[in-house]
Amino acid sequence: MKNRKLNIRSITIKVGSNVLTKDDGSLDICRIEHLTRQIGWLHKQGIRVVLVSSGAIAAGRKIVKDAAAKEPVSQRQLLSAVGQVKLVNIYSSFFEKQNITCAQVLVTKQDFSSREHYLNMKNCFSVLLDNNIIPVVNENDAVSVTALMFTDNDELAGLVASMMDTDALFILTNVDGIYSGVPGQEGAELIPEIKEGRDDPKDFILHTKSDFGRGGMLTKCRVAQKTAASGIAVFIANGMRDNIIIDLVEQTKDVPHTWFIPNGRRPAIKKWMAYADGFAKAEVVINRGARDALTGPKARSLLLVGVVAFKDDFKKGDLLRIKDEEGQLIGIGRAQYDRAVAMKHLTDEKYKPLVHYDYLFIYPNVYKL
């Protein structure tokens, strides 16, 4: 694999449950200590680090042996509430040995539901980093509403990386990266680089999930594509390899991984919108001409002449999910006026755009659903 020189001043690191746990489901304390030593090395090099860590529910399973709550949601709340205390204490103790302070930040998807909440969350992370404190982030499973949960912590990590505009996102899992088939089987090869416009990796990624997490490799790939599209380099690598974080940063060793090549930097508002499709108030269906214009090489706004139909009501400032007539998700945008105004001027070719380009995010070609 060709080495490349990285200039990383800030990084978001996501560590999955399967990296942090042993085969019996207990926390791998030695692995956690090794990861914190690597993060401590980054910290002492002046690199800002945000750590997104899974493992709370896995930790809770070993503490609460015979859970009284059998219903899945209640059991998740129980295990995460208990396990999160153990998990953050472990991180805190290992960081303290390196004279580093960490802080726990538990979030829900609703915390990112509006631009106001989003900026408030960004301020929280910024003030911690400005004081040389490492944020240890996890979803607050104890209070998250099931219908509005992150797909898993990969999605949360991508959102945090985009929000904080870190130079890189490392997604550490229990395999070396994205493969052209089932890892370990004949013919399956590690894909070293993925760039927007190439074959979609989802065509050969299995829809499987980890034993302790909610997501799988397909989720990781989709998050990586979104994040890279916003201008952030993304690396999916094996977190169980010794010194994997340092080796990826220094790029002096031929360490197997998949690199999602970043596009140019996007404005902050578009980075938020890239992950805000779950908060859209309504859908707009567009014709082929509008789709070709929006996905073409030139920046375009969404005009009413390209709209085929609206689904649900919306007001000025609401987020709109944009789909083509085949139901494929094209992008997301912020409405410049409400549905009543849009219906009134639907046939007016000269009326101002429903969604201006400055408030329009078009998903990368490889990410289209």
Short mmCIF file of C-alpha atoms in Angstrom, two decimals:
data_model
loop_
_atom_site.label_atom_id
_atom_site.label_comp_id
_atom_site.label_asym_id
_atom_site.label_seq_id
_atom_site.Cartn_x
_atom_site.Cartn_y
_atom_site.Cartn_z
CA MET A 1 0.00 0.00 0.00
CA LYS A 2 1.37 3.37 -1.01
CA ASN A 3 2.33 5.58 1.93
CA ARG A 4 1.07 9.15 2.02
CA LYS A 5 2.11 12.08 4.17
CA LEU A 6 -0.62 13.16 6.54
CA ASN A 7 -0.86 16.56 8.15
CA ILE A 8 -3.15 15.85 11.08
CA ARG A 9 -3.74 18.50 13.71
CA SER A 10 -7.06 17.14 14.91
CA ILE A 11 -8.66 13.73 14.75
CA THR A 12 -11.85 11.91 15.70
CA ILE A 13 -11.28 8.30 16.72
CA LYS A 14 -14.16 5.85 16.91
CA VAL A 15 -13.56 2.55 18.68
CA GLY A 16 -16.11 -0.22 18.19
CA SER A 17 -17.45 -2.67 20.75
CA ASN A 18 -15.69 -5.63 19.15
CA VAL A 19 -12.34 -3.90 19.62
CA LEU A 20 -12.98 -3.24 23.30
CA THR A 21 -14.38 -6.63 24.28
CA LYS A 22 -13.05 -10.16 24.57
CA ASP A 23 -14.74 -13.22 23.08
CA ASP A 24 -16.68 -13.77 26.32
CA GLY A 25 -18.11 -10.25 26.16
CA SER A 26 -16.03 -8.76 28.98
CA LEU A 27 -14.08 -5.55 28.49
CA ASP A 28 -10.54 -6.02 27.23
CA ILE A 29 -8.75 -3.82 29.74
CA CYS A 30 -5.34 -4.36 28.18
CA ARG A 31 -6.63 -3.28 24.77
CA ILE A 32 -8.25 -0.17 26.24
CA GLU A 33 -5.01 0.75 28.02
CA HIS A 34 -3.04 0.31 24.78
CA LEU A 35 -5.49 2.53 22.89
CA THR A 36 -5.32 5.25 25.56
CA ARG A 37 -1.51 5.19 25.42
CA GLN A 38 -1.65 5.83 21.69
CA ILE A 39 -4.18 8.62 22.14
CA GLY A 40 -1.98 10.05 24.88
CA TRP A 41 0.92 10.10 22.41
CA LEU A 42 -1.21 12.08 19.94
CA HIS A 43 -2.27 14.46 22.68
CA LYS A 44 1.34 15.16 23.65
CA GLN A 45 2.17 15.87 19.99
CA GLY A 46 -0.34 18.70 20.11
CA ILE A 47 -2.97 16.81 18.10
CA ARG A 48 -6.53 17.43 19.25
CA VAL A 49 -8.39 14.17 19.81
CA VAL A 50 -12.08 13.41 20.18
CA LEU A 51 -12.72 9.79 21.22
CA VAL A 52 -16.06 8.21 20.33
CA SER A 53 -16.22 4.96 22.25
CA SER A 54 -18.68 2.10 22.26
CA GLY A 55 -18.62 -0.56 24.96
CA ALA A 56 -21.04 0.68 27.61
CA ILE A 57 -23.64 -2.02 27.05
CA ALA A 58 -20.94 -4.69 26.83
CA ALA A 59 -19.55 -3.43 30.14
CA GLY A 60 -23.01 -3.49 31.69
CA ARG A 61 -23.59 -7.11 30.70
CA LYS A 62 -20.73 -8.21 32.95
CA ILE A 63 -21.96 -6.17 35.90
CA VAL A 64 -25.66 -6.98 35.77
CA LYS A 65 -25.70 -10.77 35.55
CA ASP A 66 -29.43 -11.40 35.86
CA ALA A 67 -31.19 -8.35 34.49
CA ALA A 68 -34.79 -8.02 35.68
CA ALA A 69 -35.66 -6.03 32.57
CA LYS A 70 -36.34 -8.45 29.72
CA GLU A 71 -37.88 -6.01 27.25
CA PRO A 72 -35.11 -4.96 24.79
CA VAL A 73 -35.39 -1.19 25.26
CA SER A 74 -35.47 -1.40 29.06
CA GLN A 75 -32.57 -3.84 29.06
CA ARG A 76 -30.50 -1.52 26.86
CA GLN A 77 -31.24 1.38 29.21
CA LEU A 78 -30.26 -0.69 32.23
CA LEU A 79 -27.02 -2.06 30.80
CA SER A 80 -25.88 1.23 29.26
CA ALA A 81 -26.59 3.25 32.41
CA VAL A 82 -24.57 0.83 34.55
CA GLY A 83 -21.87 0.08 31.99
CA GLN A 84 -21.16 3.70 31.04
CA VAL A 85 -19.96 4.43 34.58
CA LYS A 86 -17.49 1.57 34.45
CA LEU A 87 -16.32 2.42 30.95
CA VAL A 88 -15.60 6.12 31.59
CA ASN A 89 -13.86 5.32 34.88
CA ILE A 90 -11.50 2.98 33.03
CA TYR A 91 -10.71 5.66 30.46
CA SER A 92 -10.26 8.28 33.16
CA SER A 93 -7.82 6.15 35.16
CA PHE A 94 -5.66 5.33 32.15
CA PHE A 95 -5.57 8.94 30.95
CA GLU A 96 -4.74 10.18 34.46
CA LYS A 97 -1.63 7.98 34.44
CA GLN A 98 -0.47 10.10 31.49
CA ASN A 99 -1.43 13.37 33.23
CA ILE A 100 -4.29 13.83 30.79
CA THR A 101 -7.83 14.85 31.71
CA CYS A 102 -10.80 13.40 29.88
CA ALA A 103 -14.47 14.35 30.00
CA GLN A 104 -17.58 12.31 29.41
CA VAL A 105 -20.01 13.64 26.80
CA LEU A 106 -23.23 11.67 26.40
CA VAL A 107 -25.43 12.79 23.53
CA THR A 108 -28.63 11.87 21.75
CA LYS A 109 -29.55 12.39 18.13
CA GLN A 110 -31.99 15.10 19.18
CA ASP A 111 -29.01 17.16 20.36
CA PHE A 112 -28.16 17.65 16.68
CA SER A 113 -31.73 18.10 15.47
CA SER A 114 -31.56 21.85 14.91
CA ARG A 115 -28.83 24.26 13.95
CA GLU A 116 -29.11 25.90 17.37
CA HIS A 117 -28.63 22.61 19.24
CA TYR A 118 -25.84 21.67 16.84
CA LEU A 119 -23.88 24.85 17.55
CA ASN A 120 -24.42 24.41 21.28
CA MET A 121 -22.97 20.91 21.07
CA LYS A 122 -20.03 22.21 19.03
CA ASN A 123 -19.32 24.81 21.69
CA CYS A 124 -19.23 22.07 24.35
CA PHE A 125 -16.56 20.13 22.42
CA SER A 126 -14.61 23.27 21.58
CA VAL A 127 -14.31 24.45 25.18
CA LEU A 128 -13.09 21.01 26.26
CA LEU A 129 -10.45 20.84 23.53
CA ASP A 130 -9.37 24.43 24.17
CA ASN A 131 -8.60 23.35 27.74
CA ASN A 132 -6.59 20.30 26.61
CA ILE A 133 -9.29 17.89 27.72
CA ILE A 134 -10.11 14.81 25.66
CA PRO A 135 -13.87 14.35 25.13
CA VAL A 136 -14.97 10.72 25.46
CA VAL A 137 -18.25 10.53 23.58
CA ASN A 138 -21.01 7.97 23.51
CA GLU A 139 -24.70 7.93 22.71
CA ASN A 140 -26.87 8.24 25.78
CA ASP A 141 -28.62 4.91 25.32
CA ALA A 142 -30.28 5.26 28.71
CA VAL A 143 -32.59 8.01 27.46
CA SER A 144 -32.41 7.85 23.65
CA VAL A 145 -35.73 7.36 21.90
CA THR A 146 -35.52 4.20 19.80
CA ALA A 147 -36.96 5.80 16.67
CA LEU A 148 -34.43 8.63 16.83
CA MET A 149 -31.26 6.76 17.77
CA PHE A 150 -28.07 6.94 15.78
CA THR A 151 -27.62 3.95 13.48
CA ASP A 152 -24.66 3.26 15.73
CA ASN A 153 -21.60 5.12 16.99
CA ASP A 154 -20.13 5.22 13.48
CA GLU A 155 -22.84 7.70 12.54
CA LEU A 156 -22.20 9.67 15.72
CA ALA A 157 -18.45 9.72 15.00
CA GLY A 158 -19.01 10.98 11.47
CA LEU A 159 -21.27 13.74 12.73
CA VAL A 160 -18.76 14.77 15.41
CA ALA A 161 -15.86 14.74 12.93
CA SER A 162 -17.82 16.95 10.54
CA MET A 163 -19.05 19.23 13.32
CA MET A 164 -15.54 19.79 14.70
CA ASP A 165 -13.98 19.82 11.22
CA THR A 166 -11.22 17.43 12.29
CA ASP A 167 -8.58 16.57 9.72
CA ALA A 168 -9.29 12.86 9.93
CA LEU A 169 -11.71 10.23 11.21
CA PHE A 170 -10.37 6.83 12.26
CA ILE A 171 -13.01 4.10 12.48
CA LEU A 172 -11.43 1.22 14.37
CA THR A 173 -13.12 -2.14 14.02
CA ASN A 174 -12.06 -5.83 14.16
CA VAL A 175 -11.12 -6.16 10.46
CA ASP A 176 -8.52 -4.37 8.34
CA GLY A 177 -10.97 -2.35 6.27
CA ILE A 178 -13.39 -2.74 3.35
CA TYR A 179 -13.03 -5.96 1.38
CA SER A 180 -14.20 -6.97 -2.09
CA GLY A 181 -16.05 -9.89 -0.56
CA VAL A 182 -16.10 -11.81 2.70
CA PRO A 183 -12.79 -11.29 4.58
CA GLY A 184 -10.82 -14.52 4.72
CA GLN A 185 -12.56 -16.16 1.79
CA GLU A 186 -10.84 -16.83 -1.52
CA GLY A 187 -10.80 -13.85 -3.84
CA ALA A 188 -11.67 -11.28 -1.15
CA GLU A 189 -9.15 -8.45 -1.26
CA LEU A 190 -8.71 -5.39 0.91
CA ILE A 191 -9.70 -2.19 -0.91
CA PRO A 192 -6.95 0.33 -0.10
CA GLU A 193 -8.68 3.45 -1.42
CA ILE A 194 -12.24 4.53 -2.15
CA LYS A 195 -13.10 7.70 -4.01
CA GLU A 196 -16.41 9.28 -4.90
CA GLY A 197 -17.60 8.10 -8.32
CA ARG A 198 -16.08 4.64 -8.19
CA ASP A 199 -18.00 1.36 -7.81
CA ASP A 200 -20.21 1.40 -4.75
CA PRO A 201 -18.67 -0.81 -2.03
CA LYS A 202 -22.12 -1.63 -0.69
CA ASP A 203 -22.51 -4.07 -3.59
CA PHE A 204 -20.20 -6.54 -1.88
CA ILE A 205 -20.51 -5.68 1.80
CA LEU A 206 -22.46 -8.15 3.90
CA HIS A 207 -25.41 -6.76 5.87
CA THR A 208 -24.11 -8.20 9.13
CA LYS A 209 -23.76 -6.58 12.51
CA SER A 210 -21.37 -7.03 15.40
CA ASP A 211 -22.19 -9.02 18.50
CA PHE A 212 -22.30 -5.98 20.76
CA GLY A 213 -22.91 -3.00 18.45
CA ARG A 214 -25.92 -2.02 16.34
CA GLY A 215 -24.15 -1.33 13.08
CA GLY A 216 -22.08 -3.19 10.51
CA MET A 217 -19.57 -2.58 7.75
CA LEU A 218 -22.21 -1.14 5.43
CA THR A 219 -22.97 1.55 8.00
CA LYS A 220 -19.27 2.28 8.40
CA CYS A 221 -18.89 2.62 4.65
CA ARG A 222 -21.85 5.00 4.31
CA VAL A 223 -20.62 7.16 7.18
CA ALA A 224 -17.11 7.19 5.71
CA GLN A 225 -18.44 8.30 2.32
CA LYS A 226 -20.49 11.13 3.83
CA THR A 227 -17.60 12.31 5.96
CA ALA A 228 -15.06 12.15 3.13
CA ALA A 229 -17.49 14.09 0.94
CA SER A 230 -17.27 16.94 3.45
CA GLY A 231 -13.50 17.09 3.10
CA ILE A 232 -12.34 14.86 5.97
CA ALA A 233 -9.98 11.92 5.40
CA VAL A 234 -11.48 8.68 6.73
CA PHE A 235 -9.60 5.51 7.60
CA ILE A 236 -11.21 2.19 8.48
CA ALA A 237 -8.68 -0.07 10.15
CA ASN A 238 -8.22 -2.90 12.61
CA GLY A 239 -8.22 -1.52 16.14
CA MET A 240 -6.86 -4.80 17.48
CA ARG A 241 -3.51 -4.25 15.75
CA ASP A 242 -0.85 -2.88 18.07
CA ASN A 243 -0.01 0.81 17.55
CA ILE A 244 -2.62 1.09 14.78
CA ILE A 245 -3.46 4.73 15.63
CA ILE A 246 0.16 5.91 15.65
CA ASP A 247 1.00 3.93 12.51
CA LEU A 248 -1.93 5.47 10.63
CA VAL A 249 -0.94 8.97 11.69
CA GLU A 250 2.75 8.60 10.92
CA GLN A 251 2.22 6.58 7.71
CA THR A 252 5.71 5.08 8.03
CA LYS A 253 4.56 1.46 7.97
CA ASP A 254 2.61 -0.49 5.40
CA VAL A 255 -0.41 -0.98 7.67
CA PRO A 256 -3.50 -2.46 5.98
CA HIS A 257 -6.54 -0.18 5.99
CA THR A 258 -9.09 1.45 3.70
CA TRP A 259 -8.68 5.15 3.00
CA PHE A 260 -11.69 7.19 1.88
CA ILE A 261 -10.19 10.00 -0.18
CA PRO A 262 -11.64 13.37 0.92
CA ASN A 263 -13.23 15.91 -1.38
CA GLY A 264 -12.79 19.65 -0.95
CA ARG A 265 -13.91 21.23 2.31
CA ARG A 266 -17.58 22.16 2.57
CA PRO A 267 -19.20 25.06 4.48
CA ALA A 268 -20.16 24.27 8.07
CA ILE A 269 -23.90 24.48 7.34
CA LYS A 270 -23.59 21.77 4.69
CA LYS A 271 -21.64 19.52 7.03
CA TRP A 272 -24.54 19.65 9.46
CA MET A 273 -27.04 19.03 6.70
CA ALA A 274 -25.15 15.95 5.51
CA TYR A 275 -26.26 14.16 8.68
CA ALA A 276 -29.61 15.88 9.15
CA ASP A 277 -31.81 13.85 6.78
CA GLY A 278 -33.42 12.18 9.78
CA PHE A 279 -34.76 15.56 10.88
CA ALA A 280 -36.35 16.51 7.56
CA LYS A 281 -39.95 17.72 7.89
CA ALA A 282 -41.08 16.73 4.40
CA GLU A 283 -40.04 15.26 1.06
CA VAL A 284 -39.76 16.82 -2.36
CA VAL A 285 -39.93 14.62 -5.45
CA ILE A 286 -38.08 16.01 -8.47
CA ASN A 287 -38.03 15.11 -12.15
CA ARG A 288 -35.07 13.78 -14.12
CA GLY A 289 -34.06 17.21 -15.39
CA ALA A 290 -33.82 18.59 -11.88
CA ARG A 291 -31.92 15.51 -10.72
CA ASP A 292 -29.38 15.85 -13.54
CA ALA A 293 -28.93 19.53 -12.74
CA LEU A 294 -28.46 19.01 -9.01
CA THR A 295 -26.03 16.11 -9.41
CA GLY A 296 -24.07 17.69 -12.26
CA PRO A 297 -20.64 19.34 -12.03
CA LYS A 298 -22.01 22.87 -11.62
CA ALA A 299 -23.60 24.29 -8.48
CA ARG A 300 -27.37 24.47 -8.89
CA SER A 301 -30.33 25.46 -6.75
CA LEU A 302 -33.62 23.53 -6.73
CA LEU A 303 -36.22 25.39 -8.79
CA LEU A 304 -39.95 24.78 -8.55
CA VAL A 305 -40.04 23.84 -12.24
CA GLY A 306 -38.21 20.63 -11.35
CA VAL A 307 -40.64 19.62 -8.57
CA VAL A 308 -43.06 16.77 -9.27
CA ALA A 309 -44.68 16.40 -5.85
CA PHE A 310 -44.51 17.28 -2.18
CA LYS A 311 -44.97 14.85 0.70
CA ASP A 312 -46.06 16.35 4.02
CA ASP A 313 -46.29 19.99 5.00
CA PHE A 314 -43.32 22.27 5.62
CA LYS A 315 -42.52 25.84 6.58
CA LYS A 316 -39.77 28.28 5.69
CA GLY A 317 -36.51 27.05 7.18
CA ASP A 318 -37.55 23.41 7.45
CA LEU A 319 -35.29 20.69 6.07
CA LEU A 320 -36.56 18.87 2.99
CA ARG A 321 -35.53 15.41 1.88
CA ILE A 322 -35.06 15.46 -1.91
CA LYS A 323 -35.79 12.30 -3.92
CA ASP A 324 -36.16 11.46 -7.60
CA GLU A 325 -39.20 9.79 -9.12
CA GLU A 326 -37.69 6.34 -8.47
CA GLY A 327 -37.53 7.10 -4.75
CA GLN A 328 -33.75 7.50 -4.66
CA LEU A 329 -32.43 9.96 -2.08
CA ILE A 330 -30.60 12.78 -3.86
CA GLY A 331 -29.94 15.25 -1.09
CA ILE A 332 -31.33 17.48 1.60
CA GLY A 333 -32.02 21.21 1.61
CA ARG A 334 -33.54 24.04 3.62
CA ALA A 335 -36.78 25.49 2.30
CA GLN A 336 -36.78 29.20 1.43
CA TYR A 337 -40.58 29.38 1.84
CA ASP A 338 -43.48 27.21 3.00
CA ARG A 339 -45.50 24.65 1.05
CA ALA A 340 -48.44 27.01 0.49
CA VAL A 341 -46.17 29.50 -1.28
CA ALA A 342 -44.54 26.70 -3.26
CA MET A 343 -47.90 25.39 -4.48
CA LYS A 344 -48.98 28.91 -5.47
CA HIS A 345 -45.90 29.45 -7.65
CA LEU A 346 -45.38 25.87 -8.82
CA THR A 347 -45.69 26.78 -12.51
CA ASP A 348 -43.77 30.05 -12.24
CA GLU A 349 -40.40 29.35 -13.86
CA LYS A 350 -38.96 32.67 -12.68
CA TYR A 351 -39.86 32.33 -9.00
CA LYS A 352 -36.96 32.10 -6.58
CA PRO A 353 -35.54 28.62 -5.83
CA LEU A 354 -37.27 26.42 -3.31
CA VAL A 355 -33.81 25.46 -2.02
CA HIS A 356 -30.82 27.72 -2.63
CA TYR A 357 -27.50 26.02 -3.38
CA ASP A 358 -25.91 27.49 -0.23
CA TYR A 359 -28.36 25.43 1.82
CA LEU A 360 -28.38 22.29 -0.29
CA PHE A 361 -26.37 19.10 0.33
CA ILE A 362 -26.18 16.55 -2.48
CA TYR A 363 -25.07 13.10 -1.41
CA PRO A 364 -21.99 11.59 -3.05
CA ASN A 365 -22.70 9.36 -6.06
CA VAL A 366 -21.52 6.27 -4.22
CA TYR A 367 -23.85 6.96 -1.34
CA LYS A 368 -27.13 7.13 -3.22
CA LEU A 369 -29.60 4.73 -1.65
#
